[in-house]
XYZ file of C-alpha atoms in Angstrom:
361
model
C 97.641 56.940 -22.507
C 101.813 55.961 -22.670
C 102.098 57.334 -19.149
C 100.023 55.188 -16.893
C 101.442 52.465 -19.488
C 105.308 53.175 -18.357
C 103.872 54.322 -14.889
C 102.679 50.854 -14.275
C 105.612 49.391 -15.689
C 108.319 51.316 -13.757
C 106.014 50.963 -10.177
C 105.500 47.484 -11.117
C 109.669 46.527 -10.789
C 110.448 48.927 -8.054
C 108.558 47.273 -6.338
C 109.061 44.364 -6.914
C 113.009 44.825 -6.538
C 112.513 47.073 -3.291
C 110.851 45.214 -1.451
C 113.085 42.100 -1.589
C 116.021 44.533 -0.207
C 113.765 45.939 2.513
C 113.212 42.597 3.471
C 116.385 42.012 4.512
C 117.233 45.760 5.477
C 113.964 44.838 7.712
C 115.006 41.960 8.888
C 119.092 42.927 10.207
C 118.008 46.067 11.909
C 114.937 43.732 14.017
C 112.539 45.996 12.234
C 109.922 42.401 12.968
C 106.518 43.113 13.374
C 104.423 42.107 17.131
C 100.598 40.435 17.187
C 98.299 40.244 18.479
C 97.379 37.691 21.164
C 93.868 37.452 20.633
C 94.359 36.830 16.611
C 94.229 33.741 15.100
C 96.524 30.993 16.472
C 97.982 30.905 12.567
C 99.084 34.001 13.041
C 101.315 33.704 15.804
C 104.308 32.271 14.036
C 104.458 35.421 12.377
C 105.893 37.325 14.835
C 109.275 38.452 13.794
C 108.512 39.280 10.216
C 109.741 42.079 8.864
C 107.168 44.788 8.886
C 106.714 48.851 7.015
C 106.763 47.420 3.522
C 104.213 49.728 3.147
C 107.467 52.314 2.833
C 108.270 50.288 -0.758
C 104.544 51.505 -2.192
C 104.970 54.450 -1.364
C 108.078 55.244 -2.859
C 108.063 52.783 -5.603
C 104.177 53.939 -6.783
C 104.881 58.386 -6.206
C 108.680 58.166 -8.539
C 106.868 55.678 -11.120
C 104.058 58.200 -10.855
C 106.632 61.310 -11.540
C 108.652 59.650 -14.120
C 105.785 58.512 -16.056
C 105.097 61.805 -15.818
C 107.779 63.759 -17.009
C 109.425 61.210 -19.439
C 106.394 61.745 -21.430
C 106.338 65.408 -21.622
C 104.547 66.777 -18.890
C 104.399 67.887 -15.048
C 102.482 67.096 -11.948
C 99.724 68.227 -11.627
C 97.940 70.245 -9.161
C 95.595 66.722 -8.164
C 98.674 65.131 -8.308
C 100.606 66.961 -5.979
C 97.697 66.853 -2.956
C 97.291 63.254 -3.495
C 100.403 62.448 -3.038
C 99.889 64.815 0.097
C 97.332 62.765 1.323
C 99.193 59.630 -0.115
C 102.300 60.650 2.471
C 100.847 62.405 5.320
C 98.646 59.236 6.199
C 102.010 57.257 5.205
C 103.606 59.485 7.869
C 101.209 58.345 11.136
C 101.309 55.315 10.018
C 104.335 55.277 9.718
C 104.572 56.471 13.635
C 102.786 53.854 15.024
C 104.711 51.258 13.089
C 107.962 52.976 14.800
C 106.261 52.408 18.053
C 104.871 49.106 18.364
C 108.578 48.036 16.696
C 110.549 49.868 18.964
C 108.664 48.052 21.568
C 107.436 45.245 20.457
C 103.928 46.105 21.686
C 100.492 45.945 19.183
C 99.317 48.972 20.775
C 101.577 51.660 18.326
C 100.295 55.207 18.396
C 97.486 56.173 20.485
C 93.732 56.069 18.520
C 93.437 60.009 19.677
C 96.875 60.678 18.717
C 96.459 58.760 15.405
C 93.333 60.522 14.370
C 94.817 63.986 15.324
C 97.578 62.732 12.749
C 94.786 61.896 10.323
C 92.484 65.256 10.807
C 95.367 67.389 10.373
C 95.806 65.855 7.093
C 92.843 65.507 5.951
C 92.040 69.512 6.995
C 95.000 70.980 4.458
C 93.841 68.518 2.020
C 90.474 69.459 2.081
C 91.242 74.012 2.357
C 94.143 72.982 -0.303
C 91.385 71.333 -3.306
C 88.411 73.105 -2.400
C 89.980 77.079 -2.412
C 93.019 76.920 -4.446
C 94.359 75.700 -7.866
C 91.673 76.636 -10.036
C 92.629 75.644 -13.380
C 92.034 77.591 -16.363
C 88.248 76.933 -16.666
C 87.946 77.897 -13.080
C 87.488 74.224 -11.725
C 89.224 72.964 -8.849
C 90.846 69.252 -7.392
C 88.023 69.240 -5.164
C 84.158 70.262 -4.938
C 81.547 71.614 -2.062
C 78.648 69.290 -3.787
C 78.571 65.595 -3.076
C 78.678 63.193 -5.826
C 78.021 60.136 -6.710
C 79.275 59.694 -10.550
C 79.250 63.898 -10.876
C 77.799 66.591 -8.595
C 74.639 66.655 -7.482
C 72.717 68.979 -4.968
C 73.422 72.154 -3.462
C 76.905 73.997 -2.868
C 77.505 72.767 0.973
C 79.044 75.378 3.436
C 83.254 74.909 3.089
C 82.835 73.967 6.547
C 80.763 70.791 6.233
C 82.541 69.956 3.304
C 85.723 69.759 5.861
C 83.942 67.431 7.798
C 82.605 65.105 4.707
C 86.828 65.345 3.493
C 87.864 64.592 7.669
C 85.316 61.746 7.372
C 86.137 60.628 3.866
C 90.124 60.136 4.949
C 89.875 59.225 7.882
C 87.617 56.176 7.763
C 88.905 55.625 4.357
C 92.311 54.639 5.924
C 91.061 52.898 8.701
C 88.954 50.696 6.782
C 91.829 49.829 4.359
C 94.264 49.705 7.567
C 91.506 46.739 9.518
C 91.709 45.562 5.624
C 95.349 44.632 6.510
C 95.372 41.725 8.647
C 96.485 38.654 6.449
C 98.506 37.803 4.232
C 98.251 39.522 0.999
C 94.317 40.690 1.705
C 94.725 44.140 1.280
C 97.604 44.432 -1.419
C 95.167 41.962 -3.594
C 92.223 44.341 -2.726
C 94.000 47.535 -2.997
C 95.330 46.542 -6.901
C 91.456 46.038 -7.985
C 91.114 48.854 -6.446
C 92.479 51.363 -7.825
C 92.644 49.869 -11.270
C 89.240 50.693 -10.942
C 89.359 54.197 -10.375
C 92.382 54.004 -12.827
C 89.643 52.961 -15.593
C 87.425 55.942 -13.948
C 89.625 58.244 -14.567
C 90.490 57.737 -18.371
C 86.662 57.523 -19.177
C 86.691 60.860 -16.882
C 89.469 62.246 -19.044
C 87.799 60.903 -22.805
C 84.725 62.741 -21.428
C 85.963 65.996 -20.241
C 83.922 68.587 -20.283
C 84.607 71.355 -22.563
C 86.959 68.750 -24.294
C 88.301 69.389 -28.127
C 87.166 65.759 -28.428
C 83.738 64.653 -30.943
C 82.990 61.696 -29.172
C 82.361 64.179 -26.016
C 78.589 64.116 -24.734
C 77.811 67.896 -23.274
C 74.752 66.785 -20.833
C 77.375 64.196 -19.475
C 80.903 65.389 -19.677
C 82.457 65.434 -16.236
C 83.852 68.336 -14.560
C 86.635 66.952 -13.487
C 90.026 68.680 -12.849
C 92.561 67.000 -14.239
C 92.046 63.239 -14.770
C 94.355 61.306 -16.700
C 97.064 62.849 -13.843
C 94.683 60.806 -11.218
C 94.787 57.913 -13.696
C 98.936 57.601 -13.857
C 99.287 58.141 -10.246
C 96.207 55.078 -9.304
C 98.141 52.932 -11.973
C 101.530 53.295 -10.552
C 99.598 52.886 -7.048
C 97.678 49.586 -7.375
C 100.756 48.333 -9.972
C 103.267 48.849 -6.501
C 100.507 46.510 -4.991
C 101.576 43.698 -7.173
C 104.986 44.435 -7.261
C 104.758 43.932 -3.478
C 101.891 40.967 -3.269
C 104.921 38.767 -4.772
C 106.579 38.886 -1.516
C 103.499 39.360 0.500
C 101.209 36.556 -0.500
C 101.174 33.421 2.856
C 104.224 32.737 3.773
C 104.297 36.332 4.271
C 108.380 37.166 3.749
C 107.139 41.149 4.474
C 103.971 42.606 6.047
C 102.831 46.289 4.902
C 102.243 47.681 7.962
C 100.427 51.002 8.987
C 102.862 53.057 7.137
C 101.120 51.364 3.859
C 97.070 50.667 4.872
C 96.769 53.789 6.075
C 98.981 55.637 3.007
C 96.406 53.635 0.564
C 92.880 54.634 2.042
C 94.013 58.699 2.377
C 95.141 58.448 -1.522
C 91.946 56.449 -2.224
C 89.950 58.575 -0.720
C 92.239 62.007 -2.915
C 91.153 59.804 -5.546
C 87.332 59.621 -4.966
C 87.561 63.020 -3.759
C 88.939 64.315 -7.031
C 87.442 62.508 -9.285
C 83.749 63.256 -7.791
C 83.233 60.429 -6.870
C 82.845 60.146 -3.766
C 79.330 58.102 -2.833
C 80.512 55.330 -5.634
C 83.767 54.648 -3.420
C 81.798 53.162 -0.587
C 80.831 50.489 -3.661
C 83.659 50.260 -5.570
C 85.965 49.703 -2.302
C 82.680 47.788 -0.295
C 85.249 45.212 0.962
C 86.667 48.167 2.936
C 83.259 49.330 4.551
C 82.527 45.532 4.648
C 85.682 45.168 7.146
C 84.850 48.360 8.986
C 80.801 47.912 9.374
C 82.282 44.048 10.855
C 84.454 45.731 13.664
C 81.467 47.958 14.739
C 78.366 46.194 14.656
C 80.727 43.813 17.554
C 81.139 46.864 19.604
C 77.646 48.089 19.635
C 76.446 44.376 20.082
C 78.504 43.682 22.693
C 78.050 47.662 24.555
C 74.521 46.676 23.992
C 74.412 43.469 25.122
C 76.465 44.686 28.382
C 74.696 47.069 29.167
C 71.138 45.257 28.958
C 72.098 42.108 30.427
C 75.057 42.383 31.854
C 76.707 40.100 29.238
C 78.641 41.356 26.616
C 77.970 39.362 23.721
C 79.134 39.142 20.146
C 77.939 39.142 16.358
C 81.535 37.500 15.346
C 84.365 35.597 16.872
C 86.315 37.822 16.455
C 86.579 41.375 13.891
C 87.601 42.279 11.402
C 85.214 39.921 9.595
C 88.191 38.049 8.115
C 89.731 36.759 11.094
C 86.406 35.457 12.293
C 85.926 32.635 9.108
C 89.234 31.719 10.201
C 88.823 31.041 13.402
C 85.716 29.054 11.859
C 88.465 27.270 10.736
C 88.659 28.252 6.810
C 92.784 28.569 5.977
C 94.322 31.681 5.391
C 94.703 31.629 1.705
C 91.023 30.435 1.154
C 90.006 33.424 3.534
C 92.197 35.729 0.680
C 91.599 34.495 -2.187
C 87.897 34.454 -1.256
C 87.517 37.983 0.199
C 89.782 38.545 -3.432
C 86.694 37.394 -4.989
C 84.485 39.673 -2.582
C 86.383 43.099 -4.072
C 86.249 42.013 -7.223
C 82.438 41.589 -7.393
C 82.404 45.296 -4.953
C 84.803 46.461 -7.901
C 82.814 45.567 -10.850
C 79.287 46.672 -9.580
C 81.056 50.363 -9.639
C 82.111 50.183 -12.518
C 78.838 48.928 -13.943
C 76.848 51.705 -12.153
C 79.682 54.550 -12.783
C 79.261 53.442 -16.802
C 75.701 53.066 -16.579
C 75.396 56.474 -15.378
C 77.046 57.322 -18.508
C 74.225 55.408 -20.715
C 71.769 57.220 -22.576
């Protein structure tokens, strides 16, 4: 528990101070954000705002986790290193995307194929390492070959199927986080709630770990997870780093997270879900990301289908992702962000309720 508190405190301070330094550093070098031309008109004033602030989140959270773990007498576990692989691997893909946007002053960045190729490589490397290596003394590996909600269930899946599922989770979650990052403070605030929830989930799993000597452990309902406490420390660090970043990212944003932050956050979230055996539960806890992604998919399907049937494409929303739709309806950006934080909080509370209820007799 000391490691969790220390990592959270260190991540908050590092992010708060580091983001302030990054604002000046990126601004002096002209690392300004190009703006989507068909987006809300109120966003056009953000052109030139320093971007790639997600780098501070990556560095602050990782440094805070490492320092807190070592200072409290521990050493990073295999699960933590694998989580860091996803965190930085997806972050590198996002960094390349951001750098191209800044260098060309065009909002396109990496091609969709190149971005997907990078995410696929990171996901598959993580998938192979987490499912085939690093078994602990109980024989438990960081990831399993079962489908999970709060515990593994069903039959053991072939490795190729598991790798496809991991690929889907990593790419879908990282892109979902990326789509959510479209309004000042929206992703940072929602991420703090979601990773805070995973801190609680992993603490509970550590307290009810199978083969634990704790007298309170219920054998029939224990959790077969490799390093839950370490995952909790890392999750707390990411949540806290987002809180520190939010100080500067709240409207009017002094700095923008960029794809380097959003893709990294989504990748880390997928890793937490996979290694805590809560892949399906993640769809509830991170329901805001699902909502944003579904709005884009429905928009595309509606336009293509109606164009094929009638010759004129029709959209469900004025613009997607859905948070931009409400801005087009006249909602102030701050109103959209706060209300979407409320939605994110409802999803988080529901997910935690399901997780806890599954343990009750």
